[in-house]
Short mmCIF file of C-alpha atoms in Angstrom, two decimals:
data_model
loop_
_atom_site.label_atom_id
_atom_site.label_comp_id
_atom_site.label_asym_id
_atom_site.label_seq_id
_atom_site.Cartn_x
_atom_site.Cartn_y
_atom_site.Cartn_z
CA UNK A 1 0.00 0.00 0.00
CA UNK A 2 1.46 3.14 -0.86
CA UNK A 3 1.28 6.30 1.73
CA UNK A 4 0.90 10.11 1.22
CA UNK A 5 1.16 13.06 3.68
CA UNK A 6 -2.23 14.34 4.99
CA UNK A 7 -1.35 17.74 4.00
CA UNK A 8 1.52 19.51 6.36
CA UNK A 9 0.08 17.45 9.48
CA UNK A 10 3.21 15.24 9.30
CA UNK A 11 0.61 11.72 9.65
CA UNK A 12 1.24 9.45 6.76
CA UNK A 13 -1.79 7.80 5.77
CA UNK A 14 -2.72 4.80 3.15
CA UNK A 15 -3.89 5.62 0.08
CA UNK A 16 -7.12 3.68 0.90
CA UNK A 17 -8.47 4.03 3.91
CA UNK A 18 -11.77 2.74 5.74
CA UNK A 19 -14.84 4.29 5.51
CA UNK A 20 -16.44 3.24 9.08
CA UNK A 21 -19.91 4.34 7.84
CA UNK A 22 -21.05 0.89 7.22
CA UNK A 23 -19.43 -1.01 10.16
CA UNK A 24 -22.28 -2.48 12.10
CA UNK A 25 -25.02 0.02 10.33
CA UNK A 26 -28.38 -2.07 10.75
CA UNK A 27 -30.26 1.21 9.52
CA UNK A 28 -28.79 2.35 6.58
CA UNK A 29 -26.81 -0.28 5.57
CA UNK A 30 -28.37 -4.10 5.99
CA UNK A 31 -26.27 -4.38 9.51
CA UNK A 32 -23.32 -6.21 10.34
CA UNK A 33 -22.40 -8.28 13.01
CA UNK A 34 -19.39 -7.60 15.58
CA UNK A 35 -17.81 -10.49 14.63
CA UNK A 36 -17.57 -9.34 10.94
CA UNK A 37 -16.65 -5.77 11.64
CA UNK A 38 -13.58 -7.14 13.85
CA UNK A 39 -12.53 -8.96 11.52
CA UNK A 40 -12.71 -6.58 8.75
CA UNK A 41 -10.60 -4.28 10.56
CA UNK A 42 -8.15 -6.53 11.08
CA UNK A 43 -8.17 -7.97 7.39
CA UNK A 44 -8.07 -4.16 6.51
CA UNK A 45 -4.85 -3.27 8.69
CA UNK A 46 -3.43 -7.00 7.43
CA UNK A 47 -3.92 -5.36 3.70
CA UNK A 48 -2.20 -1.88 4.45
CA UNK A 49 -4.54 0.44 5.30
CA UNK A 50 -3.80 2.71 8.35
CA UNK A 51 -6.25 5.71 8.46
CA UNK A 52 -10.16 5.15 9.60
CA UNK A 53 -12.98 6.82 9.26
CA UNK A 54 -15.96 7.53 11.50
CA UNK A 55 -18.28 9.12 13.60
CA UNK A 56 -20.36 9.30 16.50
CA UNK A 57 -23.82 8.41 14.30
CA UNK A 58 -22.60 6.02 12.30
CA UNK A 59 -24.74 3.04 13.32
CA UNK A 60 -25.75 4.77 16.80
CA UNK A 61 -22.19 5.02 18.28
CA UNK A 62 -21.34 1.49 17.63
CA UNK A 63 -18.75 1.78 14.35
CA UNK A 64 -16.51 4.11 17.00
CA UNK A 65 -17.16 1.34 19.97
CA UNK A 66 -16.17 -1.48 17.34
CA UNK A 67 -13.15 0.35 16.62
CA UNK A 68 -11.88 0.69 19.95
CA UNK A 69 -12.51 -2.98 20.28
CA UNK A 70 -10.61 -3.50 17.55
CA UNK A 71 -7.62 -1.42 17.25
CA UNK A 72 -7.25 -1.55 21.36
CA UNK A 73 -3.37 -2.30 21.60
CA UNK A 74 -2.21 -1.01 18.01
CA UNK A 75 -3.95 2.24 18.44
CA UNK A 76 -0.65 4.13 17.64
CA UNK A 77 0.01 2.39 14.39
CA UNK A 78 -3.41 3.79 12.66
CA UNK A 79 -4.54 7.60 11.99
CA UNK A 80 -8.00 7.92 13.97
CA UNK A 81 -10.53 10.31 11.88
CA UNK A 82 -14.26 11.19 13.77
CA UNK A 83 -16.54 14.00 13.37
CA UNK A 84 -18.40 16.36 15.93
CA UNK A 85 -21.83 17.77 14.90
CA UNK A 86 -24.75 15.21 14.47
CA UNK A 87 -25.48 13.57 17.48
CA UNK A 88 -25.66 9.69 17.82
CA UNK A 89 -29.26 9.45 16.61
CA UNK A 90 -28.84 11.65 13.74
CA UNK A 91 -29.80 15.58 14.16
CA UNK A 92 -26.99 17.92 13.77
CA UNK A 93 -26.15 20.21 16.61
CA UNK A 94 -23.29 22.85 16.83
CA UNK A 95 -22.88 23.88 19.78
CA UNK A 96 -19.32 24.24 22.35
CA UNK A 97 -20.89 22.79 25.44
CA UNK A 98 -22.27 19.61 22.93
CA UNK A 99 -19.05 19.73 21.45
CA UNK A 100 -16.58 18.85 24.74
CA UNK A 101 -19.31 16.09 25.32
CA UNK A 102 -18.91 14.26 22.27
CA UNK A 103 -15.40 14.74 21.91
CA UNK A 104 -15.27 12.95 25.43
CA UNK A 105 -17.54 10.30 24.53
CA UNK A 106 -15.89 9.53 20.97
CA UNK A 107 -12.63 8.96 22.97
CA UNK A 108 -14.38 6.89 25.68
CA UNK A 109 -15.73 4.41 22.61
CA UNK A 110 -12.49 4.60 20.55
CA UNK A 111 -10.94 3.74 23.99
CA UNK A 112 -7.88 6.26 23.29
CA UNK A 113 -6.88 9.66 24.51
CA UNK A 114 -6.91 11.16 21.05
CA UNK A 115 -7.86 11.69 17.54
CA UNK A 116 -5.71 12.31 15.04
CA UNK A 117 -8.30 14.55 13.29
CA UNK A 118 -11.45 15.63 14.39
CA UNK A 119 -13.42 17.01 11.41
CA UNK A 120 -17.08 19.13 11.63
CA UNK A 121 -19.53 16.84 10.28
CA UNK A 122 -20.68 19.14 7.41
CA UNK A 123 -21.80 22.56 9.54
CA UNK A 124 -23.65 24.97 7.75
CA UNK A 125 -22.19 27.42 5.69
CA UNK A 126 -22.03 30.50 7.58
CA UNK A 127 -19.47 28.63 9.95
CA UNK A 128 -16.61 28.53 7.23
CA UNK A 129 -16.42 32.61 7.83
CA UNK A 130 -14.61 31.26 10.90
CA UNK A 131 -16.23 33.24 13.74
CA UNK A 132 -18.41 30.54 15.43
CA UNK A 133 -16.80 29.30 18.97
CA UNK A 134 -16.45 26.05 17.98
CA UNK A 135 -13.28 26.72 16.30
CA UNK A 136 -11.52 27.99 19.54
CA UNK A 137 -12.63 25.32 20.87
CA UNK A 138 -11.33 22.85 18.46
CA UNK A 139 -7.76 25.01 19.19
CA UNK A 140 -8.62 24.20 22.95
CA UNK A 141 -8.95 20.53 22.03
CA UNK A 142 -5.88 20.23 20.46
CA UNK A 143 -3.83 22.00 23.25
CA UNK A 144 -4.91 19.70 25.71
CA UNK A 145 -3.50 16.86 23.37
CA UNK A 146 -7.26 15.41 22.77
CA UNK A 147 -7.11 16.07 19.02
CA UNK A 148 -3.74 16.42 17.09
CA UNK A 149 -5.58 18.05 13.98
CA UNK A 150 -8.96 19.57 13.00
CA UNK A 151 -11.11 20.71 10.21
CA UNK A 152 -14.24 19.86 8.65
CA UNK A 153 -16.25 17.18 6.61
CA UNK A 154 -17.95 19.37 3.68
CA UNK A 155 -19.09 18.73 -0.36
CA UNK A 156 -18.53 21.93 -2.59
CA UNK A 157 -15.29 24.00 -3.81
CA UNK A 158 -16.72 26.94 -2.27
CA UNK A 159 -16.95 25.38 1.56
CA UNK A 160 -13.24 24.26 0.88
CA UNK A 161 -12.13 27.94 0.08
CA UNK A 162 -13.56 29.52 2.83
CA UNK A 163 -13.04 27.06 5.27
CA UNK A 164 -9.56 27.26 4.56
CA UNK A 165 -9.20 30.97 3.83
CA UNK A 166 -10.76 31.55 7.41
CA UNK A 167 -10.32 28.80 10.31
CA UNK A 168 -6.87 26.57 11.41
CA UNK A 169 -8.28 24.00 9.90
CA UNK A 170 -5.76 21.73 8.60
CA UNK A 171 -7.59 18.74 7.05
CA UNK A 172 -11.02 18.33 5.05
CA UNK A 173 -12.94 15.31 4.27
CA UNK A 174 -14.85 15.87 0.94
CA UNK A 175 -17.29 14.98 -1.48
CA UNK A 176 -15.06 13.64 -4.40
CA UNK A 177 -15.81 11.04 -7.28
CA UNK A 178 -16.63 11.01 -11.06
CA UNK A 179 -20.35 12.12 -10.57
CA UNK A 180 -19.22 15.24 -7.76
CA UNK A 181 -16.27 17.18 -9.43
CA UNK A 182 -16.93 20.44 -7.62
CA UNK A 183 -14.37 20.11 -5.42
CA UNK A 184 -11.42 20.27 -7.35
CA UNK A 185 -12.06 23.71 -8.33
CA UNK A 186 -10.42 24.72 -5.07
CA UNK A 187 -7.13 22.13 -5.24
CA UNK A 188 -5.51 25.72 -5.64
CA UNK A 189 -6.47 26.86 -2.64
CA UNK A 190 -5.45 23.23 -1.08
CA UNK A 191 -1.76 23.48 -2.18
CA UNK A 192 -1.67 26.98 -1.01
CA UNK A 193 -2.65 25.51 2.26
CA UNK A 194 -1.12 22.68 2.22
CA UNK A 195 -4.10 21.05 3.65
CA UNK A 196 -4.81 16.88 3.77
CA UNK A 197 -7.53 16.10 1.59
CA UNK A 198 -9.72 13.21 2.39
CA UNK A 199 -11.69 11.77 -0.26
CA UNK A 200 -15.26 10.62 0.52
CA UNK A 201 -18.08 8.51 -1.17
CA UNK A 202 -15.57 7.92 -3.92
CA UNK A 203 -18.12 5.49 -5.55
CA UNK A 204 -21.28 7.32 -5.29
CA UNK A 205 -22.69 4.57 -2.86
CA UNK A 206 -22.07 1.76 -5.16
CA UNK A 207 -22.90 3.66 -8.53
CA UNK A 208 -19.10 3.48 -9.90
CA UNK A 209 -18.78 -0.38 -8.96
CA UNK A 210 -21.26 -0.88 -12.05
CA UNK A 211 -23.21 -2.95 -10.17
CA UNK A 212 -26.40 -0.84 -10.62
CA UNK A 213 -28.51 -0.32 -13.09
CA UNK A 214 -32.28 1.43 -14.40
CA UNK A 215 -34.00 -1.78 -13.05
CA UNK A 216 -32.39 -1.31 -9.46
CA UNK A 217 -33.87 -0.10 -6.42
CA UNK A 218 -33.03 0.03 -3.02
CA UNK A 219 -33.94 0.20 0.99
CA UNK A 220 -31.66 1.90 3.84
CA UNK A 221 -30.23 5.08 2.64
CA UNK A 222 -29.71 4.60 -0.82
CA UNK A 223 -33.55 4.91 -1.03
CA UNK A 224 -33.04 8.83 -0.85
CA UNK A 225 -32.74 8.16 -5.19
CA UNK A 226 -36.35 8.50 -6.82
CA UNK A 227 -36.97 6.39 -10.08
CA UNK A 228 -36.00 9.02 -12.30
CA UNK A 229 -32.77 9.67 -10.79
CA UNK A 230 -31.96 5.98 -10.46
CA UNK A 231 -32.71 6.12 -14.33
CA UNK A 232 -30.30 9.29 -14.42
CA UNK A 233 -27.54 7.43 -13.00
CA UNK A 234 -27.28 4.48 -14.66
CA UNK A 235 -27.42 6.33 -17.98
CA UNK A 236 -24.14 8.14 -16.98
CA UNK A 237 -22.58 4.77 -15.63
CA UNK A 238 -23.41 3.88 -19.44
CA UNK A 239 -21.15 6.28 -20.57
CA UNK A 240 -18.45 5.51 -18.90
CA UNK A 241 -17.94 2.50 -20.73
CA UNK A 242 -15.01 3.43 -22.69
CA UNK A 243 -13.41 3.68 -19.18
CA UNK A 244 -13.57 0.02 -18.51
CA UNK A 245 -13.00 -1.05 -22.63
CA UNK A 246 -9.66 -2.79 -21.68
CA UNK A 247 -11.35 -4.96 -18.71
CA UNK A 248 -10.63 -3.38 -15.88
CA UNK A 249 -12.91 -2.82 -12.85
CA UNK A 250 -14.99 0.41 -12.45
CA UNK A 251 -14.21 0.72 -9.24
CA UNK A 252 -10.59 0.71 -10.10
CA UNK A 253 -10.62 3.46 -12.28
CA UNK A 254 -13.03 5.44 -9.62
CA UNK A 255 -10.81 5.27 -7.19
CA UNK A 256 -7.51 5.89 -9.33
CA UNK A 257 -9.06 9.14 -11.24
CA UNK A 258 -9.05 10.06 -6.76
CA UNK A 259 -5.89 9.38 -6.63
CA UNK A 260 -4.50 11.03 -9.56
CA UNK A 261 -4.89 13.94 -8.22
CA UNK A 262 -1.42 14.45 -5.71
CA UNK A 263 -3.85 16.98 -3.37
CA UNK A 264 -5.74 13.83 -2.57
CA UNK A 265 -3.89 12.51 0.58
CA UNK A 266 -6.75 9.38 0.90
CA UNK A 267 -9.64 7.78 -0.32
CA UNK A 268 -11.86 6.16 2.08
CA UNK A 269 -14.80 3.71 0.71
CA UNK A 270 -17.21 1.76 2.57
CA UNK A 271 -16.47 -1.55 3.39
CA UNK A 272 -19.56 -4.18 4.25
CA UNK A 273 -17.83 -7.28 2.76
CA UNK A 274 -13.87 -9.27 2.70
CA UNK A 275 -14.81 -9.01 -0.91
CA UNK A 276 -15.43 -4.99 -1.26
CA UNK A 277 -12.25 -4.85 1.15
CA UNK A 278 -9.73 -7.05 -1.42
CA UNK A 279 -11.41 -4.81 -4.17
CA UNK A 280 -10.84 -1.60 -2.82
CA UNK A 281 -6.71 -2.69 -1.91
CA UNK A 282 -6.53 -3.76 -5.43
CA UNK A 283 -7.83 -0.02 -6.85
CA UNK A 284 -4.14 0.88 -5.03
CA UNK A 285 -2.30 -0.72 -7.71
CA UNK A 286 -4.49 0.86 -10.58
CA UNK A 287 -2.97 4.16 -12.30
CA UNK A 288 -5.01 5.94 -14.84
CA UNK A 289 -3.51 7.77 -18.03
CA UNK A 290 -3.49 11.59 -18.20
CA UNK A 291 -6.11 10.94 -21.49
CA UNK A 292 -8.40 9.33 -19.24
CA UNK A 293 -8.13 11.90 -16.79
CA UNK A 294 -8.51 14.48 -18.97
CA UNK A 295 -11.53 12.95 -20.48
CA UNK A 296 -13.20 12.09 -16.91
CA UNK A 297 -12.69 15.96 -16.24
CA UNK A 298 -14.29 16.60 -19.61
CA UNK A 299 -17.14 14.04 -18.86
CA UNK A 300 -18.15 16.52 -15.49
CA UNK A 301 -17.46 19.68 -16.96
CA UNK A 302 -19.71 18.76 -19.98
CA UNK A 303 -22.77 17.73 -17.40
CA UNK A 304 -22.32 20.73 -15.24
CA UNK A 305 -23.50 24.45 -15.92
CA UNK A 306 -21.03 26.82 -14.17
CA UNK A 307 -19.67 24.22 -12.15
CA UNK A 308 -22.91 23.68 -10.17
CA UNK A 309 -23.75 20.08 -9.34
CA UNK A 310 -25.62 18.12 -11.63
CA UNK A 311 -26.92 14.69 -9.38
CA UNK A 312 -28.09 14.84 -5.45
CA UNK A 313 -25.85 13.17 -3.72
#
């Protein structure tokens, strides 16, 4: 597995990482039992990766509590991501008081002293201008050595600007893959920054595996996609087939066009299944051409108006 810097933070982190969203998620994502998730984890360390994902409502608190379980006793060797701002059943809430309580109970779950990098769980807007408390208090955090790093979990160019132009924050996780392009629009302002960029939902929720189609529909939370969108979707996986012409896996090339990019530090996809896992180590070795690139860049551009987003996420 090969390793990047997470911006100027000095962690080293795999070029895949584990998206926790999934691990033991009985309500948006079929459920999972403990057994499995430990031993996902483990298979996922065994195959290189070394940064994880997750947060205090993913699956009710229980992905962070299986992840202390799991990495108790190697808990140095792995870079430790959560998220403050949605409480464990769901509703977001932004406030400093909430904010020392779920930093406390994240690390009680985890079962460590620290994160590595606590990100905002997607705030609104107004709190990239930087005034709102809960960045002092985020500097507090990390001066009493219970966060190392901090910044924010957010989707468009514009959050990525301003939150860096305006806060400390020094990492961001965001919405990246063929379908959600926006983002890239601000790698200049990344650089400049020098900021670790995290790359979530790299396969729009199972679009870019190719494993969906018109025909398909779905329970948990990919039913948030109406027929006509479902239709919308598949009809762009369509056109992506020159992509995959020389047999390679979509998912491969999803992940590589991610990585091609040297501002992307990680890319973290879910993992339900041993089989997703070896799947998602294998995308390390894939590379794409600067054509393909260049014509994946082309492909967004040409569905966009002005940048704007073309699907609902």
């Amino acid at each position: 597995m090969n390793k990047r810097s997470l911006g100027a933070t000095g962690l080293e982190v795999s070029e895949i990482g584990y998206g926790a969203w999934q691990l033991c998620n009985s309500d948006s994502w079929g459920g999972m039992d403990d057994r499995t998730a430990l031993r996902l984890v483990d298979e996922a360390i065994d195959g290189g990766i070394n940064l994880f994902d997750t947060a205090p409502n993913y699956a009710d608190t229980k992905s962070e509590s299986i992840l202390g379980r799991a990495l108790e006793g190697r808990r140095d060797s792995v870079v430790l991501v959560s998220k403050f701002g949605h409480t464990p059943e769901g509703p977001k809430l932004f406030t400093v008081d909430w904010f020392w309580e779920s930093l406390e109970a994240s690390l009680g779950r985890l079962r460590t002293d620290y994160l590595d990098v606590l990100l905002l769980h997607n705030p609104p807007s107004a709190m990239y201008a930087g005034a709102d408390p809960l960045w002092s208090a985020m500097e507090e955090a990390r001066k009493q050595g219970k966060i190392r790093h901090f910044g924010a979990s957010l989707d468009f160019a514009s959050e990525v600007r301003d939150c860096l132009a305006n806060t400390g924050s020094e990492v961001l996780e965001v919405l990246f893959n063929v379908f959600h392009q926006d983002v890239r629009h601000s790698f200049d302002k990344v650089r400049e920054q020098a900021a670790g960029i995290i790359a979530k939902v790299p396969l729009d929720s199972g679009w870019l595996t190719g494993r969906f189609d018109a025909n398909s529909r779905f329970e948990g939370i990919r039913s948030r996609w109406s027929e006509k969108e479902i239709a919308q979707r598949a009809a762009l996986v369509a056109k992506l087939d020159w992509l995959v012409a020389d047999g390679s896996e979509l998912a491969h090339k999803a992940i590589a066009y991610l990585l091609s990019y040297a501002e992307v530090s990680c890319v973290i996809p879910g993992i339900r299944t041993s089989q997703q896992l070896k799947s998602n180590l294998a995308a390390a070795d894939c590379r794409l051409s600067p054509d393909e690139v260049s014509r994946l860049e082309a492909f967004w551009e040409q569905l966009t108006e002005s940048g704007s987003r073309l699907l609902p996420w």
